[in-house]
Amino acid sequence: MVWVFGYFRASWTLRVDMVADFVCRLLKHMDATGAKQVTPQLREDEKDMPLSEWIDADNFNPGYLMRDIHLMPRSGNTREWQHTQDYWGEKDEFPEIDLTDGVFRYDANRPSGNA
């Protein structure tokens, strides 16, 4: 499962397309290495980072989202753990993501569940 959320103040698909390209690259890497699942994990120096709401309510705050913001993922204080609205930065950053970085925990076992 991949959770995708586009930009709020720009074309939704700009970000969704970048995420889709990243996911395809990740799936190819997983296939090449025999991984059946991957889970992002915090680096050691990020374990105690302050967490905040997933989005900045001063930037985007529709009622339907604010009512259940507590159910959304949390945001960290480093760029990798934030949902930015910066297309111009992300368009260069997404293709450069290192799939061998220790932040990605690969597992050769199939995920458990009802799938």
PDB file of C-alpha atoms in Angstrom:
ATOM      1  CA  MET A   1       0.000   0.000   0.000  1.00  0.00           C
ATOM      2  CA  VAL A   2       1.218   3.466  -0.811  1.00  0.00           C
ATOM      3  CA  TRP A   3      -0.386   6.546   0.698  1.00  0.00           C
ATOM      4  CA  VAL A   4      -0.287   9.470  -1.721  1.00  0.00           C
ATOM      5  CA  PHE A   5      -1.341  13.040  -1.110  1.00  0.00           C
ATOM      6  CA  GLY A   6      -0.796  15.784  -3.668  1.00  0.00           C
ATOM      7  CA  TYR A   7      -0.227  19.492  -3.349  1.00  0.00           C
ATOM      8  CA  PHE A   8      -2.882  21.737  -1.818  1.00  0.00           C
ATOM      9  CA  ARG A   9      -2.039  24.960  -3.602  1.00  0.00           C
ATOM     10  CA  ALA A  10      -0.778  23.593  -6.917  1.00  0.00           C
ATOM     11  CA  SER A  11      -1.859  20.894  -9.303  1.00  0.00           C
ATOM     12  CA  TRP A  12      -2.596  17.799  -7.231  1.00  0.00           C
ATOM     13  CA  THR A  13      -1.103  15.560  -9.899  1.00  0.00           C
ATOM     14  CA  LEU A  14       2.295  17.302  -9.899  1.00  0.00           C
ATOM     15  CA  ARG A  15       3.137  15.608  -6.599  1.00  0.00           C
ATOM     16  CA  VAL A  16       1.149  12.438  -7.264  1.00  0.00           C
ATOM     17  CA  ASP A  17       3.101  11.884 -10.497  1.00  0.00           C
ATOM     18  CA  MET A  18       6.419  12.328  -8.660  1.00  0.00           C
ATOM     19  CA  VAL A  19       5.360   9.883  -5.959  1.00  0.00           C
ATOM     20  CA  ALA A  20       4.226   7.383  -8.607  1.00  0.00           C
ATOM     21  CA  ASP A  21       7.618   7.609 -10.348  1.00  0.00           C
ATOM     22  CA  PHE A  22       9.346   7.071  -7.004  1.00  0.00           C
ATOM     23  CA  VAL A  23       7.139   4.072  -6.174  1.00  0.00           C
ATOM     24  CA  CYS A  24       7.869   2.473  -9.557  1.00  0.00           C
ATOM     25  CA  ARG A  25      11.593   2.959  -8.979  1.00  0.00           C
ATOM     26  CA  LEU A  26      11.241   1.515  -5.464  1.00  0.00           C
ATOM     27  CA  LEU A  27       9.290  -1.518  -6.727  1.00  0.00           C
ATOM     28  CA  LYS A  28      11.953  -2.198  -9.374  1.00  0.00           C
ATOM     29  CA  HIS A  29      14.632  -1.993  -6.693  1.00  0.00           C
ATOM     30  CA  MET A  30      12.658  -4.356  -4.468  1.00  0.00           C
ATOM     31  CA  ASP A  31      12.239  -6.804  -7.333  1.00  0.00           C
ATOM     32  CA  ALA A  32      15.961  -6.682  -8.100  1.00  0.00           C
ATOM     33  CA  THR A  33      16.876  -7.331  -4.454  1.00  0.00           C
ATOM     34  CA  GLY A  34      14.155  -9.895  -3.696  1.00  0.00           C
ATOM     35  CA  ALA A  35      12.385  -7.694  -1.152  1.00  0.00           C
ATOM     36  CA  LYS A  36       8.675  -8.287  -0.641  1.00  0.00           C
ATOM     37  CA  GLN A  37       8.032  -5.278   1.583  1.00  0.00           C
ATOM     38  CA  VAL A  38       9.707  -2.079   2.654  1.00  0.00           C
ATOM     39  CA  THR A  39       9.070   0.105   5.680  1.00  0.00           C
ATOM     40  CA  PRO A  40      10.556   3.555   6.253  1.00  0.00           C
ATOM     41  CA  GLN A  41      12.183   3.945   9.653  1.00  0.00           C
ATOM     42  CA  LEU A  42      13.692   6.767  11.614  1.00  0.00           C
ATOM     43  CA  ARG A  43      17.443   7.197  11.687  1.00  0.00           C
ATOM     44  CA  GLU A  44      19.059   6.999  15.121  1.00  0.00           C
ATOM     45  CA  ASP A  45      19.425  10.792  15.352  1.00  0.00           C
ATOM     46  CA  GLU A  46      15.738  11.254  14.449  1.00  0.00           C
ATOM     47  CA  LYS A  47      14.285   8.976  17.151  1.00  0.00           C
ATOM     48  CA  ASP A  48      13.513  11.863  19.542  1.00  0.00           C
ATOM     49  CA  MET A  49      12.608  14.494  16.969  1.00  0.00           C
ATOM     50  CA  PRO A  50       9.636  16.676  17.836  1.00  0.00           C
ATOM     51  CA  LEU A  51       6.430  15.696  16.076  1.00  0.00           C
ATOM     52  CA  SER A  52       3.661  17.977  14.909  1.00  0.00           C
ATOM     53  CA  GLU A  53       0.447  17.783  12.941  1.00  0.00           C
ATOM     54  CA  TRP A  54       0.753  16.369   9.449  1.00  0.00           C
ATOM     55  CA  ILE A  55      -0.028  19.729   7.869  1.00  0.00           C
ATOM     56  CA  ASP A  56       0.274  23.302   9.051  1.00  0.00           C
ATOM     57  CA  ALA A  57      -3.248  24.483   9.835  1.00  0.00           C
ATOM     58  CA  ASP A  58      -2.187  28.048   9.005  1.00  0.00           C
ATOM     59  CA  ASN A  59      -1.479  26.865   5.449  1.00  0.00           C
ATOM     60  CA  PHE A  60      -4.370  24.459   4.824  1.00  0.00           C
ATOM     61  CA  ASN A  61      -7.298  23.880   7.158  1.00  0.00           C
ATOM     62  CA  PRO A  62     -10.517  22.597   5.620  1.00  0.00           C
ATOM     63  CA  GLY A  63     -13.010  21.401   8.211  1.00  0.00           C
ATOM     64  CA  TYR A  64     -13.205  17.857   6.806  1.00  0.00           C
ATOM     65  CA  LEU A  65      -9.492  17.430   7.405  1.00  0.00           C
ATOM     66  CA  MET A  66      -9.197  19.329  10.692  1.00  0.00           C
ATOM     67  CA  ARG A  67     -11.948  17.213  12.298  1.00  0.00           C
ATOM     68  CA  ASP A  68      -9.854  14.063  11.862  1.00  0.00           C
ATOM     69  CA  ILE A  69      -6.304  15.446  11.770  1.00  0.00           C
ATOM     70  CA  HIS A  70      -5.542  13.328  14.841  1.00  0.00           C
ATOM     71  CA  LEU A  71      -5.980  10.240  12.629  1.00  0.00           C
ATOM     72  CA  MET A  72      -3.430  11.395  10.067  1.00  0.00           C
ATOM     73  CA  PRO A  73       0.290  10.561  10.151  1.00  0.00           C
ATOM     74  CA  ARG A  74       2.457  12.922  12.170  1.00  0.00           C
ATOM     75  CA  SER A  75       5.097  15.200  10.721  1.00  0.00           C
ATOM     76  CA  GLY A  76       8.711  15.346  11.859  1.00  0.00           C
ATOM     77  CA  ASN A  77      11.043  18.294  11.974  1.00  0.00           C
ATOM     78  CA  THR A  78      13.218  17.223   9.025  1.00  0.00           C
ATOM     79  CA  ARG A  79      12.235  17.610   5.395  1.00  0.00           C
ATOM     80  CA  GLU A  80      12.095  13.843   4.742  1.00  0.00           C
ATOM     81  CA  TRP A  81       9.339  13.487   7.338  1.00  0.00           C
ATOM     82  CA  GLN A  82       7.211  16.427   6.169  1.00  0.00           C
ATOM     83  CA  HIS A  83       4.541  16.908   3.533  1.00  0.00           C
ATOM     84  CA  THR A  84       5.901  20.038   1.898  1.00  0.00           C
ATOM     85  CA  GLN A  85       4.204  22.233  -0.643  1.00  0.00           C
ATOM     86  CA  ASP A  86       7.495  22.809  -2.461  1.00  0.00           C
ATOM     87  CA  TYR A  87       7.211  21.395  -5.977  1.00  0.00           C
ATOM     88  CA  TRP A  88      10.367  23.177  -7.127  1.00  0.00           C
ATOM     89  CA  GLY A  89      12.425  21.487  -4.416  1.00  0.00           C
ATOM     90  CA  GLU A  90      10.743  18.087  -4.540  1.00  0.00           C
ATOM     91  CA  LYS A  91      11.012  17.740  -8.312  1.00  0.00           C
ATOM     92  CA  ASP A  92      14.789  17.533  -7.849  1.00  0.00           C
ATOM     93  CA  GLU A  93      14.754  15.665  -4.524  1.00  0.00           C
ATOM     94  CA  PHE A  94      12.452  12.742  -5.360  1.00  0.00           C
ATOM     95  CA  PRO A  95      14.629  11.328  -8.180  1.00  0.00           C
ATOM     96  CA  GLU A  96      17.702  11.596  -5.932  1.00  0.00           C
ATOM     97  CA  ILE A  97      16.272   9.520  -3.046  1.00  0.00           C
ATOM     98  CA  ASP A  98      18.830   6.826  -2.191  1.00  0.00           C
ATOM     99  CA  LEU A  99      16.978   3.508  -2.089  1.00  0.00           C
ATOM    100  CA  THR A 100      19.890   1.916  -0.230  1.00  0.00           C
ATOM    101  CA  ASP A 101      19.696   4.466   2.599  1.00  0.00           C
ATOM    102  CA  GLY A 102      19.168   2.804   5.973  1.00  0.00           C
ATOM    103  CA  VAL A 103      15.874   4.641   6.332  1.00  0.00           C
ATOM    104  CA  PHE A 104      14.356   1.916   4.130  1.00  0.00           C
ATOM    105  CA  ARG A 105      13.953  -1.422   5.940  1.00  0.00           C
ATOM    106  CA  TYR A 106      13.533  -4.153   3.325  1.00  0.00           C
ATOM    107  CA  ASP A 107      12.149  -7.587   4.140  1.00  0.00           C
ATOM    108  CA  ALA A 108      12.159 -10.685   1.928  1.00  0.00           C
ATOM    109  CA  ASN A 109       9.081 -12.104   3.699  1.00  0.00           C
ATOM    110  CA  ARG A 110       5.608 -11.382   2.466  1.00  0.00           C
ATOM    111  CA  PRO A 111       3.649  -8.916   4.594  1.00  0.00           C
ATOM    112  CA  SER A 112       1.188 -10.458   7.020  1.00  0.00           C
ATOM    113  CA  GLY A 113      -2.479  -9.662   6.689  1.00  0.00           C
ATOM    114  CA  ASN A 114      -5.487 -10.589   4.632  1.00  0.00           C
ATOM    115  CA  ALA A 115      -4.068  -9.642   1.243  1.00  0.00           C
TER     116      ALA A 115
END
